Coordinates of C-alpha atoms and ligand atoms in Angstrom, one line a residue:
M1 CA -5.6 23.2 -23.9
K2 CA -9.1 22.5 -22.6
R3 CA -10.5 24.9 -20.1
M4 CA -11.8 23.7 -16.7
L5 CA -13.8 26.0 -14.4
T6 CA -15.2 25.5 -10.9
G7 CA -16.5 27.6 -7.9
L8 CA -16.9 26.9 -4.2
Q9 CA -19.4 29.0 -2.4
P10 CA -18.4 31.0 0.6
S11 CA -21.6 29.9 2.4
G12 CA -19.6 28.5 5.3
E13 CA -16.1 27.6 6.3
L14 CA -14.5 25.0 4.0
T15 CA -14.8 21.4 5.1
I16 CA -12.9 18.2 4.3
G17 CA -16.0 17.5 2.1
S18 CA -15.1 20.6 0.0
L19 CA -11.5 19.5 -0.1
M20 CA -12.2 15.9 -1.1
G21 CA -15.2 16.5 -3.4
G22 CA -14.2 19.8 -4.9
I23 CA -10.8 21.3 -4.4
S24 CA -8.7 18.2 -4.7
Q25 CA -10.1 17.4 -8.1
S26 CA -9.1 20.8 -9.3
V27 CA -5.6 20.4 -7.9
Q28 CA -5.4 17.0 -9.7
Y29 CA -6.2 18.5 -13.0
Q30 CA -4.4 21.8 -12.9
D31 CA -1.6 20.6 -15.1
E32 CA -3.8 19.0 -17.6
Y33 CA -6.2 21.9 -18.2
E34 CA -6.3 25.6 -18.2
S35 CA -8.0 26.1 -14.9
F36 CA -10.4 28.8 -13.6
I37 CA -11.3 28.8 -9.9
F38 CA -13.6 31.4 -8.5
V39 CA -15.6 32.3 -5.4
P40 CA -19.3 32.4 -6.4
D41 CA -20.2 34.9 -3.7
M42 CA -23.2 36.1 -5.5
H43 CA -24.7 32.6 -5.2
T44 CA -24.3 32.8 -1.5
I45 CA -26.7 35.7 -0.9
T46 CA -29.6 33.5 -2.3
V47 CA -30.0 32.7 1.4
P48 CA -29.6 35.2 4.3
Q49 CA -26.1 36.0 5.2
D50 CA -24.3 38.2 7.7
P51 CA -22.6 40.8 5.5
K52 CA -19.5 41.1 7.7
E53 CA -19.0 37.3 8.0
L54 CA -19.6 36.8 4.2
H55 CA -17.0 39.5 3.5
E56 CA -14.4 37.9 5.7
R57 CA -15.1 34.4 4.4
I58 CA -14.5 35.3 0.8
K59 CA -10.8 36.0 1.2
R60 CA -10.4 33.2 3.7
N61 CA -11.8 30.8 1.2
V62 CA -9.3 32.0 -1.5
A63 CA -6.4 31.6 0.9
L64 CA -7.6 28.1 1.7
Y65 CA -7.9 27.1 -2.0
I66 CA -4.3 28.0 -2.5
A67 CA -3.3 26.4 0.8
C68 CA -5.0 23.2 -0.5
G69 CA -2.8 23.2 -3.5
I70 CA -4.5 25.4 -6.1
D71 CA -1.4 26.9 -7.7
P72 CA -1.9 30.6 -8.5
D73 CA 0.6 30.2 -11.4
K74 CA -1.5 27.6 -13.0
N75 CA -5.0 28.8 -12.2
T76 CA -6.9 31.9 -12.8
I77 CA -8.4 32.8 -9.4
Y78 CA -11.1 35.4 -9.0
I79 CA -14.2 36.6 -7.2
Q80 CA -17.5 36.4 -9.0
S81 CA -18.9 39.7 -7.7
E82 CA -15.9 41.6 -9.0
N83 CA -16.9 40.8 -12.5
F84 CA -20.3 42.4 -13.4
Y85 CA -20.7 40.4 -16.5
H86 CA -21.8 37.3 -14.7
A87 CA -25.1 38.9 -13.8
N88 CA -25.5 40.4 -17.3
L89 CA -25.2 37.1 -18.9
A90 CA -27.4 35.5 -16.3
W91 CA -30.2 37.8 -17.3
V92 CA -30.0 36.9 -21.0
L93 CA -29.9 33.2 -20.1
E94 CA -32.9 33.6 -17.8
C95 CA -34.8 34.9 -20.8
N96 CA -33.9 31.7 -22.6
A97 CA -34.6 29.2 -19.8
Y98 CA -37.9 27.8 -18.8
M99 CA -39.8 27.8 -15.5
G100 CA -40.3 24.0 -16.0
E101 CA -36.7 23.1 -16.1
A102 CA -35.7 25.5 -13.3
S103 CA -38.5 24.0 -11.1
R104 CA -37.0 20.6 -11.5
M105 CA -33.8 21.4 -9.8
T106 CA -33.6 19.1 -6.7
Q107 CA -31.4 21.5 -4.8
Y108 CA -33.9 24.3 -5.2
K109 CA -36.7 22.0 -4.0
E110 CA -34.7 20.9 -1.0
K111 CA -33.5 24.4 0.0
S112 CA -36.9 26.1 -0.5
Q113 CA -38.9 23.4 1.3
N114 CA -39.2 25.0 4.7
M115 CA -39.0 28.6 3.7
K116 CA -41.8 31.0 4.1
N117 CA -40.6 33.6 1.7
I118 CA -38.5 32.0 -1.0
P119 CA -36.1 34.5 -2.6
V120 CA -36.5 34.6 -6.4
G121 CA -32.7 34.4 -6.6
L122 CA -32.7 31.0 -5.0
F123 CA -34.9 29.8 -7.9
T124 CA -32.8 31.4 -10.6
Y125 CA -29.5 30.5 -9.1
P126 CA -28.7 27.6 -11.4
I127 CA -29.1 30.0 -14.3
L128 CA -26.5 32.3 -12.8
M129 CA -24.3 29.2 -12.5
A130 CA -24.9 28.5 -16.2
A131 CA -23.7 32.1 -16.8
D132 CA -20.6 31.5 -14.7
I133 CA -19.7 28.5 -16.9
L134 CA -20.8 29.7 -20.3
L135 CA -19.1 33.1 -20.0
Y136 CA -15.7 31.6 -20.4
D137 CA -16.1 28.8 -23.1
T138 CA -15.6 26.2 -20.4
D139 CA -15.0 22.6 -21.5
Y140 CA -15.2 20.8 -18.1
V141 CA -16.8 21.6 -14.8
P142 CA -15.5 19.6 -11.8
V143 CA -18.3 19.4 -9.3
G144 CA -19.7 17.0 -6.7
I145 CA -22.6 14.8 -7.7
D146 CA -25.1 17.2 -6.2
Q147 CA -24.2 19.9 -8.7
K148 CA -24.4 17.6 -11.8
Q149 CA -28.0 18.6 -12.5
H150 CA -27.0 22.3 -12.6
V151 CA -24.3 21.6 -15.1
E152 CA -26.8 19.7 -17.2
L153 CA -29.1 22.7 -17.1
A154 CA -26.2 24.9 -18.4
R155 CA -25.7 22.4 -21.2
D156 CA -29.4 22.6 -22.2
I157 CA -29.5 26.4 -22.1
A158 CA -26.2 26.6 -24.1
T159 CA -27.6 24.2 -26.8
R160 CA -30.9 26.0 -27.0
F161 CA -29.2 29.4 -27.3
N162 CA -26.8 28.1 -30.0
N163 CA -29.7 26.7 -32.0
K164 CA -31.7 29.9 -31.7
Y165 CA -29.0 32.5 -32.3
G166 CA -26.1 30.6 -33.9
E167 CA -23.0 29.1 -32.4
T168 CA -22.2 31.2 -29.3
F169 CA -21.5 28.9 -26.3
K170 CA -19.3 25.9 -25.8
V171 CA -21.5 23.1 -24.3
P172 CA -19.7 22.2 -21.0
E173 CA -19.4 18.7 -19.4
P174 CA -19.5 17.9 -15.7
M175 CA -16.6 16.1 -14.2
I176 CA -17.6 14.0 -11.2
P177 CA -15.0 12.3 -9.0
K178 CA -15.4 8.6 -8.6
T179 CA -14.3 7.5 -5.1
T180 CA -14.9 10.6 -3.0
A181 CA -18.1 11.7 -4.6
K182 CA -19.9 12.3 -1.4
I183 CA -18.5 12.8 2.1
M184 CA -21.1 12.3 4.8
D185 CA -21.8 14.2 8.0
L186 CA -20.1 12.4 10.9
Q187 CA -23.2 12.7 13.1
N188 CA -25.7 11.9 10.4
P189 CA -23.9 9.8 7.9
T190 CA -26.8 9.5 5.5
K191 CA -26.5 13.2 4.9
K192 CA -23.8 15.1 3.0
M193 CA -21.2 16.9 5.1
S194 CA -22.1 20.4 4.3
K195 CA -20.5 23.6 5.3
S196 CA -23.9 25.2 5.8
T197 CA -25.2 22.6 8.3
Q198 CA -26.0 24.2 11.7
N199 CA -24.7 21.4 13.9
Q200 CA -21.0 21.6 13.6
K201 CA -20.2 18.3 15.4
G202 CA -20.6 16.3 12.3
I203 CA -18.4 18.5 10.1
I204 CA -14.6 18.8 10.0
Y205 CA -13.5 22.2 8.9
L206 CA -10.1 22.6 7.3
L207 CA -9.1 25.0 10.0
D208 CA -10.4 23.0 13.0
T209 CA -7.9 22.5 15.7
E210 CA -6.4 19.0 16.4
E211 CA -8.3 18.7 19.6
V212 CA -11.6 19.5 17.9
I213 CA -10.9 17.0 15.0
R214 CA -10.2 14.2 17.5
K215 CA -13.4 14.9 19.4
K216 CA -15.5 15.1 16.3
I217 CA -14.2 11.8 14.9
A218 CA -14.4 10.1 18.3
S219 CA -18.1 10.9 18.5
A220 CA -18.9 10.0 14.9
T221 CA -22.0 7.9 14.5
T222 CA -21.2 4.3 13.7
D223 CA -23.1 1.0 14.3
S224 CA -23.1 -1.8 16.8
D225 CA -21.2 -4.4 14.7
N226 CA -17.7 -3.3 15.9
F227 CA -16.0 -4.5 12.7
V228 CA -14.5 -2.2 10.1
K229 CA -16.0 -2.9 6.7
Y230 CA -17.2 -0.8 3.8
D231 CA -20.9 -1.1 3.3
A232 CA -22.4 2.3 2.5
E233 CA -25.9 1.1 2.9
N234 CA -25.8 -0.8 6.2
K235 CA -22.7 0.8 7.7
P236 CA -22.8 4.4 6.4
G237 CA -20.8 5.9 9.3
I238 CA -17.9 3.4 9.2
S239 CA -17.9 3.5 5.4
N240 CA -17.6 7.3 5.5
L241 CA -14.6 7.1 7.9
L242 CA -13.0 4.5 5.6
T243 CA -13.3 6.9 2.6
I244 CA -11.9 9.8 4.6
Y245 CA -9.0 7.7 5.9
A246 CA -8.2 6.4 2.4
Y247 CA -8.2 9.9 1.0
F248 CA -5.8 11.3 3.6
K249 CA -3.5 8.3 3.5
K250 CA -3.6 8.3 -0.3
T251 CA -4.7 4.6 -0.5
T252 CA -7.7 2.6 -1.5
V253 CA -10.8 1.7 0.7
E254 CA -10.0 -2.0 0.1
E255 CA -6.5 -1.6 1.5
V256 CA -7.8 0.3 4.5
E257 CA -10.5 -2.4 5.1
E258 CA -7.8 -5.0 5.1
H259 CA -5.6 -3.0 7.4
F260 CA -8.3 -2.5 10.1
K261 CA -10.0 -5.8 9.8
D262 CA -9.1 -6.8 13.4
S263 CA -9.5 -3.3 14.9
N264 CA -12.3 -2.1 17.1
Y265 CA -14.0 1.2 16.4
K266 CA -12.2 3.1 19.0
D267 CA -8.8 2.3 17.6
F268 CA -10.0 2.8 14.1
K269 CA -11.4 6.2 14.9
G270 CA -8.1 7.2 16.6
E271 CA -6.2 6.3 13.4
V272 CA -8.7 8.2 11.3
A273 CA -8.3 11.3 13.5
K274 CA -4.5 11.0 13.2
A275 CA -4.6 10.7 9.4
V276 CA -6.9 13.8 9.1
I277 CA -4.8 15.9 11.5
E278 CA -1.6 15.0 9.6
G279 CA -3.2 15.7 6.3
L280 CA -4.5 19.1 7.3
A281 CA -1.4 20.3 9.1
P282 CA 0.5 21.6 6.0
I283 CA -2.7 23.2 4.7
K284 CA -3.2 25.2 7.9
E285 CA 0.5 26.2 7.9
K286 CA 0.3 27.6 4.3
Y287 CA -3.0 29.3 5.1
K288 CA -1.6 31.3 8.0
K289 CA 1.2 32.7 5.8
L290 CA -1.2 33.7 3.1
I291 CA -4.3 35.1 4.7
N292 CA -2.9 38.6 5.5
S293 CA -0.3 38.8 2.7
E294 CA -0.2 41.3 -0.2
K295 CA 0.4 38.3 -2.4
L296 CA -3.2 37.2 -2.0
D297 CA -4.6 40.6 -3.2
K298 CA -2.2 40.6 -6.2
I299 CA -3.5 37.1 -7.2
L300 CA -7.1 38.3 -7.0
D301 CA -6.4 41.6 -8.9
E302 CA -4.7 39.7 -11.7
G303 CA -7.5 37.2 -11.9
R304 CA -10.1 39.9 -12.1
E305 CA -8.4 41.7 -14.9
K306 CA -8.0 38.6 -16.9
V307 CA -11.6 37.3 -16.6
N308 CA -13.1 40.8 -17.1
A309 CA -11.5 41.1 -20.5
L310 CA -12.7 37.6 -21.5
A311 CA -16.2 38.2 -20.2
E312 CA -16.6 41.5 -21.9
A313 CA -15.8 40.0 -25.3
K314 CA -18.4 37.2 -24.7
I315 CA -21.2 39.5 -23.4
K316 CA -20.7 41.8 -26.4
E317 CA -21.1 38.8 -28.7
V318 CA -24.2 37.7 -26.9
Y319 CA -25.8 41.1 -26.8
H320 CA -25.2 41.4 -30.6
K321 CA -26.8 38.0 -31.2
V322 CA -29.9 38.8 -29.4
G323 CA -30.2 42.3 -30.8
L324 CA -29.1 44.3 -27.8
F325 CA -27.0 47.0 -29.5
R326 CA -27.4 50.4 -31.0
Ligands
AMP1 P1 -20.3 23.2 -1.2 O1 -19.2 23.0 -0.2 O2 -21.6 22.5 -0.7 O3 -20.6 24.6 -1.6 O4 -19.9 22.5 -2.5 C1 -18.7 22.9 -3.2 C2 -18.2 21.8 -4.0 O5 -17.6 20.7 -3.2 C3 -19.3 21.1 -4.9 O6 -18.7 20.7 -6.1 C4 -19.7 20.0 -4.0 O7 -20.4 19.0 -4.7 C5 -18.4 19.6 -3.3 N1 -18.7 19.1 -2.0 C6 -19.1 19.8 -0.9 N2 -19.3 19.1 0.1 C7 -19.0 17.8 -0.3 C8 -19.1 16.5 0.4 N3 -19.5 16.4 1.6 N4 -18.8 15.5 -0.4 C9 -18.4 15.6 -1.6 N5 -18.3 16.7 -2.3 C10 -18.7 17.8 -1.6
LIG2 N1 -23.4 26.1 -7.3 C1 -22.2 25.6 -6.9 C2 -22.2 25.1 -5.5 O1 -23.1 25.5 -4.7 C3 -21.1 26.7 -6.9 C4 -21.0 27.3 -8.3 C5 -21.5 28.5 -8.7 C6 -20.3 26.7 -9.4 N2 -21.1 28.6 -10.0 C7 -20.4 27.6 -10.4 C8 -19.6 25.5 -9.5 C9 -19.9 27.3 -11.7 C10 -19.1 25.2 -10.8 C11 -19.2 26.1 -11.8 O2 -21.4 24.3 -5.1

């Protein structure tokens, strides 16, 4: 069975963007592939965090993954910082990656743009991500389009290492979802809905209350046409709502367009809110049962034991190849 691996950063509360662009893909493929899902918490400290909040979010995120349909019997679920080998491998890979290629990462350029003191970790972060992937002989990496460049970097580093030291790493492939590749911010529909955006009005969190969801969707930015039609370029707000509705109703954008062709924006938004609320209700229910349960700790303990053993074998192989042994 091919192995699939992905991680969702605990940099903020999970949003419907994380669900549609990230988690749902993993759910879809969990029967087809051997699946590893982890919390890349070490990536999160590349920008300042409140330690207490970060700590609490880690478990909350895991509970949400499972509530969203990640089946602990079919997936290996773990926390990155509980396995010390990620950082070990990252170091070796950093010594085999170039300043030039790391400097080309668009996410780094964006994130560091307005920073006075840029943490070195923010710059090397894609190489830690390469380590996350290469440590486990991953075949496929399901990610949103914004992470594709990082997976390509992992491919380049793996290939280079293999050529230099002999076959060591599997060269991974990114898996990008087609229809829900990018969910936009409701207030600012030309920007990605991101769990780390300050203004929360444009973001729907998985744990938002019904009232909050209704309000956020009602005040979503649209346009002055007042007809529902998919046109990402000229009608980004409406197109985004169409995509969201189609996802939660498990249908296509074309069908939704047809369904709402005579509706005004107010009615359409009401229906979108209803679809999102209905879609999130069972997730919230499951989450509440899990968050303080012993079951959650057991899942994470098992995940840690399993990946530690795999990672240890891989890092030993790597250290031998580069001459790091007695
Ligand atoms: P993030 O939530 O930004 O840490 O991203 C976690 C994963 O979910 C990555 O694979 C992202 O590409 C994906 N993702 C996050 N937000 C969105 C979004 N608004 N639309 C599509 N995919 C997203
Ligand atoms: N960098 C990814 C993000 O910000 C998270 C991540 C870290 C990841 N390591 C990974 C995703 C390995 C897939 C595979 O979304």
